[in-house]
Short mmCIF file of C-alpha atoms in Angstrom, two decimals:
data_model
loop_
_atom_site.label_atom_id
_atom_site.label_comp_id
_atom_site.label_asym_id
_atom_site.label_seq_id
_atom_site.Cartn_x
_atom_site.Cartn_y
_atom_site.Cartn_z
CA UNK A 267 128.20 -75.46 -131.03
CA UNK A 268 126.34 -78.72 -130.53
CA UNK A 269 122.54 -78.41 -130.42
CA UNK A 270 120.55 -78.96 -127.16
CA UNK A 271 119.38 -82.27 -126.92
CA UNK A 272 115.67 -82.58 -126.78
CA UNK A 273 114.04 -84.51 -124.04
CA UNK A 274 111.74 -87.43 -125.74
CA UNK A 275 108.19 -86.14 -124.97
CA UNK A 276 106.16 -89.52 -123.40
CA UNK A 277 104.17 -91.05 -125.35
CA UNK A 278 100.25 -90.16 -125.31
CA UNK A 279 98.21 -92.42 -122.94
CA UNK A 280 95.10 -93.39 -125.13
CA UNK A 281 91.84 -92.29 -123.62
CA UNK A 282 89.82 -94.42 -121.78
CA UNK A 283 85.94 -93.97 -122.17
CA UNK A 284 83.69 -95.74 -119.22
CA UNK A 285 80.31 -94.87 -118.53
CA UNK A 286 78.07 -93.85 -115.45
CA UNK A 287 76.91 -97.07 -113.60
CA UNK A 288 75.96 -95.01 -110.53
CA UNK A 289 76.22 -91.78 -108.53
CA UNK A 290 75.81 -91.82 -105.05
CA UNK A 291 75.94 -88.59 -102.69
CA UNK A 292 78.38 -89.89 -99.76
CA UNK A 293 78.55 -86.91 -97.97
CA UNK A 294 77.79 -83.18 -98.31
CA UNK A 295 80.93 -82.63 -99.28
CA UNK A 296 81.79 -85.65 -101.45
CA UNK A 297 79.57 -88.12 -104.62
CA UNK A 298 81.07 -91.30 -105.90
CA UNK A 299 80.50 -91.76 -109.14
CA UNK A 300 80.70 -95.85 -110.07
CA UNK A 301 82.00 -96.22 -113.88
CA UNK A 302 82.50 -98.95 -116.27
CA UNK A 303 80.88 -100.41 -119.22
CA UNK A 304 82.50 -101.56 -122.38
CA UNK A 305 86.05 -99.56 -121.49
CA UNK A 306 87.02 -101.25 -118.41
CA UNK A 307 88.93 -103.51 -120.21
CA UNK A 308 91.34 -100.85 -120.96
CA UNK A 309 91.41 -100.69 -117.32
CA UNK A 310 94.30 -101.95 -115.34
CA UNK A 311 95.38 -101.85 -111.46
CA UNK A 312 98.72 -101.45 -110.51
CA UNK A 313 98.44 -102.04 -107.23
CA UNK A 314 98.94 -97.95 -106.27
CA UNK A 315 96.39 -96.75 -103.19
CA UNK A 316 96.73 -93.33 -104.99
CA UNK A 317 96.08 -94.49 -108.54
CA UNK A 318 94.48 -91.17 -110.20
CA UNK A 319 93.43 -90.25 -113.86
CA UNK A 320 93.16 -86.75 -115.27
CA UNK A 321 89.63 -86.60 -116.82
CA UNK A 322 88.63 -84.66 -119.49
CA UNK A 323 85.30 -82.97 -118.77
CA UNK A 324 83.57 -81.56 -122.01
CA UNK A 325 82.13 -77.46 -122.27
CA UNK A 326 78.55 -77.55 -121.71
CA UNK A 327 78.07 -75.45 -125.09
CA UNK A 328 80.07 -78.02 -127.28
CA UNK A 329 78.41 -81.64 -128.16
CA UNK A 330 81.43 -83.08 -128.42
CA UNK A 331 81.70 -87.85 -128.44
CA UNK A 332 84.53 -89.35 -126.82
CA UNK A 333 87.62 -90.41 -127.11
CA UNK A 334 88.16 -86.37 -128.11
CA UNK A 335 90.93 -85.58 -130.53
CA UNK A 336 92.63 -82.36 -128.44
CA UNK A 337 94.63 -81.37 -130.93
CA UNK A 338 91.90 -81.34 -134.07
CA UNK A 339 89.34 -79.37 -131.04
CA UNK A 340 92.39 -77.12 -130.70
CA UNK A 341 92.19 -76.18 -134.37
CA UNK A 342 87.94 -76.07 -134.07
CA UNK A 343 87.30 -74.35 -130.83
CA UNK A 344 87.87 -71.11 -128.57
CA UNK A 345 90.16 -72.14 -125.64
CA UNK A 346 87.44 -71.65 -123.24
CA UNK A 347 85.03 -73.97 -125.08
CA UNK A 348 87.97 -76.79 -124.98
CA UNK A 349 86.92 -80.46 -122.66
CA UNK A 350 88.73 -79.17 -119.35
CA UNK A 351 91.20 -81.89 -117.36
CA UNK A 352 91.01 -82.47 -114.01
CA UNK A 353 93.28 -84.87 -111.65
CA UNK A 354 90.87 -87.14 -109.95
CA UNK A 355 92.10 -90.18 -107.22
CA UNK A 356 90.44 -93.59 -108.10
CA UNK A 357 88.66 -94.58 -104.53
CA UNK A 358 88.44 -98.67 -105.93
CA UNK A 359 89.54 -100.68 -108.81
CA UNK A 360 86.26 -103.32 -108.60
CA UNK A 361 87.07 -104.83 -111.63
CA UNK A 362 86.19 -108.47 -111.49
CA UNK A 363 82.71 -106.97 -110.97
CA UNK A 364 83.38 -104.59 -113.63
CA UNK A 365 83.50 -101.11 -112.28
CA UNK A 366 86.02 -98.50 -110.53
CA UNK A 367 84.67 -95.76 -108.22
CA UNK A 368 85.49 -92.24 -108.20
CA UNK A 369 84.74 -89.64 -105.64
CA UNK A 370 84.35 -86.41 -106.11
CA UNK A 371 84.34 -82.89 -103.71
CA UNK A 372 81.78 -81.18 -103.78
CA UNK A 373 81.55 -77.09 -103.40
CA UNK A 374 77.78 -76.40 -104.40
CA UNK A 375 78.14 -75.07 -108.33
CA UNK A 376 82.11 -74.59 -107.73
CA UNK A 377 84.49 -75.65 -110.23
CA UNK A 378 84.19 -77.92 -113.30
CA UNK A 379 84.23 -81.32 -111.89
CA UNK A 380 82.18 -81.29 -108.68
CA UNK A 381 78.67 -79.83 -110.57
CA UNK A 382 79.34 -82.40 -113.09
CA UNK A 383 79.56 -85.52 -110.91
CA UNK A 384 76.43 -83.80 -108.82
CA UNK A 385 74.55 -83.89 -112.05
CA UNK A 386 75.87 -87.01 -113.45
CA UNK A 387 73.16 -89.94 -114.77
CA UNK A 388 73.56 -93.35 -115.57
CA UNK A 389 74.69 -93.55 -119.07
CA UNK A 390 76.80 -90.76 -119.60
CA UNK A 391 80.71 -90.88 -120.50
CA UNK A 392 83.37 -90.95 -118.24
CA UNK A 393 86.74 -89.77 -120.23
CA UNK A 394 90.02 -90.69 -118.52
CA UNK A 395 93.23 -89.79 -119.68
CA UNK A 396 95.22 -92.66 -118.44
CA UNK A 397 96.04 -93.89 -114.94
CA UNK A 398 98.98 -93.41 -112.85
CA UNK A 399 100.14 -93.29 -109.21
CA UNK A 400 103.27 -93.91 -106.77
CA UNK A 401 102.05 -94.69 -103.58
CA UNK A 402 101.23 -98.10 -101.49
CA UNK A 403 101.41 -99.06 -97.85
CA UNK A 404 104.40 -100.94 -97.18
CA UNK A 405 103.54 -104.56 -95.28
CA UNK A 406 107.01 -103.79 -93.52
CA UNK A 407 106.89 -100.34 -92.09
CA UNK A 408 106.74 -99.97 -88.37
CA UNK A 409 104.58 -97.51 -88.42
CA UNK A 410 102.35 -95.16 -90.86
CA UNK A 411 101.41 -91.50 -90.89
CA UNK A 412 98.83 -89.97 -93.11
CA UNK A 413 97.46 -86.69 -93.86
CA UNK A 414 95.03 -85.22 -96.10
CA UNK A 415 92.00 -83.24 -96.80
CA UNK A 416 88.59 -84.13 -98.50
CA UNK A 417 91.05 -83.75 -101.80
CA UNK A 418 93.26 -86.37 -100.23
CA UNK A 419 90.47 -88.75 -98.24
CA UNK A 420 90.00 -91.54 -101.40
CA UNK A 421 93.30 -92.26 -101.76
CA UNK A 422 93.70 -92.41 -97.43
CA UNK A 423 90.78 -94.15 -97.14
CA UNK A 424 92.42 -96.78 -100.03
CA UNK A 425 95.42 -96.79 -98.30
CA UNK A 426 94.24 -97.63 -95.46
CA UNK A 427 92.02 -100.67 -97.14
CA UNK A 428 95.00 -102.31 -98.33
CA UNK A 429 97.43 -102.41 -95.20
CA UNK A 430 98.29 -105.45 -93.15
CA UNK A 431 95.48 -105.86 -90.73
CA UNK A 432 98.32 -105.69 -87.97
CA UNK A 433 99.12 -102.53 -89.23
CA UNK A 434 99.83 -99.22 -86.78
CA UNK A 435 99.77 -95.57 -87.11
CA UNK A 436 97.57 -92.42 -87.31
CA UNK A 437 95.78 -90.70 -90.26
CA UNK A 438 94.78 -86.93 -89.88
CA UNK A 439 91.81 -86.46 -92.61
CA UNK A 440 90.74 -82.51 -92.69
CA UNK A 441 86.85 -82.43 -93.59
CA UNK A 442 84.53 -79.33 -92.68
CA UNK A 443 81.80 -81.65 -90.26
CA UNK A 444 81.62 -84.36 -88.58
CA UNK A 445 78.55 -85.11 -91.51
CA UNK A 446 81.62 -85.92 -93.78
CA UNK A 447 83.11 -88.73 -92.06
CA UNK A 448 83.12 -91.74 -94.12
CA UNK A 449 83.40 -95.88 -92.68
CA UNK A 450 87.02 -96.83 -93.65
CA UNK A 451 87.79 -100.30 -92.92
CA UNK A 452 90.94 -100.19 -91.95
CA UNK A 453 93.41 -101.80 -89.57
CA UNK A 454 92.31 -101.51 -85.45
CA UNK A 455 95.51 -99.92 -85.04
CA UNK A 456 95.49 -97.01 -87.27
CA UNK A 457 93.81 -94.17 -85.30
CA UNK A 458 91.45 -91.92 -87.96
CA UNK A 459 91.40 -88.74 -86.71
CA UNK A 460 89.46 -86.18 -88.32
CA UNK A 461 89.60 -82.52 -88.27
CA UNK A 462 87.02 -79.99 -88.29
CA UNK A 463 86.84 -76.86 -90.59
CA UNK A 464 83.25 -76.07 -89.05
CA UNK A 465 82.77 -74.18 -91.76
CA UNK A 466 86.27 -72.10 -92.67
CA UNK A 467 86.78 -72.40 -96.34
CA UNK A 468 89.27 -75.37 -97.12
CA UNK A 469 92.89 -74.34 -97.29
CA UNK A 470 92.81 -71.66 -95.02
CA UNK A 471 93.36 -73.46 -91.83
CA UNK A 472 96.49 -74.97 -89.99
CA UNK A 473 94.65 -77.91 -88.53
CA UNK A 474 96.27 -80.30 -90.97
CA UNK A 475 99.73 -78.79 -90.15
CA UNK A 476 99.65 -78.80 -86.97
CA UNK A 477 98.04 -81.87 -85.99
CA UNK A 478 100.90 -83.23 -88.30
CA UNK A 479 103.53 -81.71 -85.94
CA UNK A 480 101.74 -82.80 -82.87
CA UNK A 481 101.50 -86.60 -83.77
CA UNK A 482 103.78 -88.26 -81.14
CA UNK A 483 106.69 -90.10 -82.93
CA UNK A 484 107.19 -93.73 -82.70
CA UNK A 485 109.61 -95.93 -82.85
CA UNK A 486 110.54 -97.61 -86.16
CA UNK A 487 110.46 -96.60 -89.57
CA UNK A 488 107.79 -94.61 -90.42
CA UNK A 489 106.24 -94.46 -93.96
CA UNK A 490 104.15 -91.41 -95.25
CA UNK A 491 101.17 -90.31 -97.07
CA UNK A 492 100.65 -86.47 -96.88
CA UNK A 493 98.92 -84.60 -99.83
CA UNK A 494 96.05 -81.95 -99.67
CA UNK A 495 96.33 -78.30 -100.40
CA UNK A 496 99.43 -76.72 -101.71
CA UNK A 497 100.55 -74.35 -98.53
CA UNK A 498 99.80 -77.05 -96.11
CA UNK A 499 102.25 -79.43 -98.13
CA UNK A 500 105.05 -76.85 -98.66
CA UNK A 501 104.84 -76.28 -94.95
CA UNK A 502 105.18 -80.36 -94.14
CA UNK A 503 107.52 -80.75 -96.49
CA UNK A 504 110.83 -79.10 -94.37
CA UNK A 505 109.10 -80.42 -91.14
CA UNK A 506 108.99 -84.23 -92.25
CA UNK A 507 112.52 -84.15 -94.18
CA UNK A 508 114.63 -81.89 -91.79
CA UNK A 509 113.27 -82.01 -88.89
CA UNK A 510 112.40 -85.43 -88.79
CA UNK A 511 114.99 -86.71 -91.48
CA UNK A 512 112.82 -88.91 -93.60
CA UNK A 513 113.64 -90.54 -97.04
CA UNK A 514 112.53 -90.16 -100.16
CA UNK A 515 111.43 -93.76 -99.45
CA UNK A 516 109.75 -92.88 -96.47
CA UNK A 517 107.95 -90.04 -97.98
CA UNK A 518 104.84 -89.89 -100.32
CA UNK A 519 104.03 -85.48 -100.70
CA UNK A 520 102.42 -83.68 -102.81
CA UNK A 521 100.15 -81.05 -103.26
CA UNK A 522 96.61 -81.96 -105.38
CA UNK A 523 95.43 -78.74 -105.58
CA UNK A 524 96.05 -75.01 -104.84
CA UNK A 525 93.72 -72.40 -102.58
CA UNK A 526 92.18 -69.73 -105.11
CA UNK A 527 93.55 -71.09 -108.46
CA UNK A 528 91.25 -73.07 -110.99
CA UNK A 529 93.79 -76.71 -111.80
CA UNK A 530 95.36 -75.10 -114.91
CA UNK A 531 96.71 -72.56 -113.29
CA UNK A 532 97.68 -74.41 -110.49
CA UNK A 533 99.36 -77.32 -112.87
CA UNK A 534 101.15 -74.92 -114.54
CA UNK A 535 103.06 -73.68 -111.26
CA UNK A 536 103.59 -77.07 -110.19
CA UNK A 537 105.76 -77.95 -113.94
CA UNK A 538 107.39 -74.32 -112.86
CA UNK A 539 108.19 -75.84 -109.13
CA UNK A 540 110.04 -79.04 -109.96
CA UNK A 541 111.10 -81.19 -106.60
CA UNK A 542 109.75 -78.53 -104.54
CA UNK A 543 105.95 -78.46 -103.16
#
């Protein structure tokens, strides 16, 4: 019996190590933390309105100096004592002026991320994993629909930057207040519509979903930008392939993070849920 063949495992992205330039508190909800430094010239833009990075976020208890060696701290430390990833959407490449910004949710002392960036100082490291994305407006799209929550609003807001100025469409943008809307310069004739939580715990709504199914259809080919919350994407999902027979080209999905699980967990179900949301 012939052996399985093993899939080739990609290679390692080298870490990236930036620094705090800035942190500035947006919203309520949201702080942008500018980086750069010495490591931006490891730095490169592909071009990708959703371009994100998984950062690696050391334990408070450990005093640990970038670029970290995973496997050796695997060896060293408790698992719980381990720098902890996150998935994190660049807002803006700047880097002719040597910086990228990257905006962060905020849930009071919630989470791993969010405290950190609230805390953050000039001066301190900011580790990225690499950079990827899939995603850019296309110049020749009739029309564009986009959807998102706070998770989803720097990579919307990007989008939106970068499309033809003739550009048309709507973008749905979940936030809890009207004191987290943001100035988005985008195109006259994209309509930003933003939904209110008042105040309902993010992912336990419908507003997303159903303003989603209530967006009159145009004419044309329509391209896509829906991620947020896991549910709300599984629910799209059907609704934007059946019902209104998209494309895979047509159609950028995907959930960036799940209600009630930490991002390991929620990761882990995602490698378990291949091609499905």
């Amino acid at each position: 019996m012939t052996a399985p063949t093993e899939r080739p495992r990609r290679p390692k992205r080298p870490q990236i190590v930036l620094e705090v330039l800035e942190q500035i508190q947006l919203t309520p909800h949201m702080v942008r933390i500018v980086a750069g430094g010495p490591g931006i010239s490891a730095v490169e833009d592909a071009g990708r309105t959703d371009a994100y990075t998984k950062m690696l976020f050391p334990h408070p208890d450990t005093d640990l100096t970038p670029p970290y060696d995973m496997e050796a701290l695997r060896e060293e430390l408790p698992i719980e004592q381990m720098p902890a990833r996150r998935t994190y959407s660049i807002r803006r490449f700047d880097l002719d002026a040597g910086q990228i910004w990257i905006d962060f949710v905020v849930h009071g002392d919630r989470g791993v991320a969010g405290p950190w960036a609230t805390a953050a100082r000039p001066g301190e490291a900011v580790v990225l994993g690499g950079i990827g994305g899939g995603y850019s407006p296309d110049p020749d799209a009739d029309w564009h629909l986009l959807a998102g929550d706070d998770s989803a609003l720097p990579a919307i807001a990007a989008a939106l930057e970068a499309m033809p100025r003739d550009a048309v469409g709507v973008a749905h943008i979940e936030v809890d207040s009207a004191a987290d809307h943001q100035e988005i310069d985008g195109p006259d004739g994209i309509e930003v519509r933003w939904l209110h939580r008042d105040g309902a715990e993010p992912g336990t709504t419908s507003l997303l979903t159903d303003a989603v199914r209530e967006t009159p259809w145009r004419d044309g080919r329509v391209q896509v930008f829906a991620h947020g919350e896991r549910s709300a994407m599984k629910s799209l999902r059907p609704y934007l392939t059946d019902d209104r027979a998209l494309d895979r080209a047509q159609l950028s999905i995907s959930a960036y993070w799940a209600h009630g699980r930490i991002e390991d967990a929620f990761q882990q179900e995602k490698r378990e849920d291949v091609g499905r949301i």
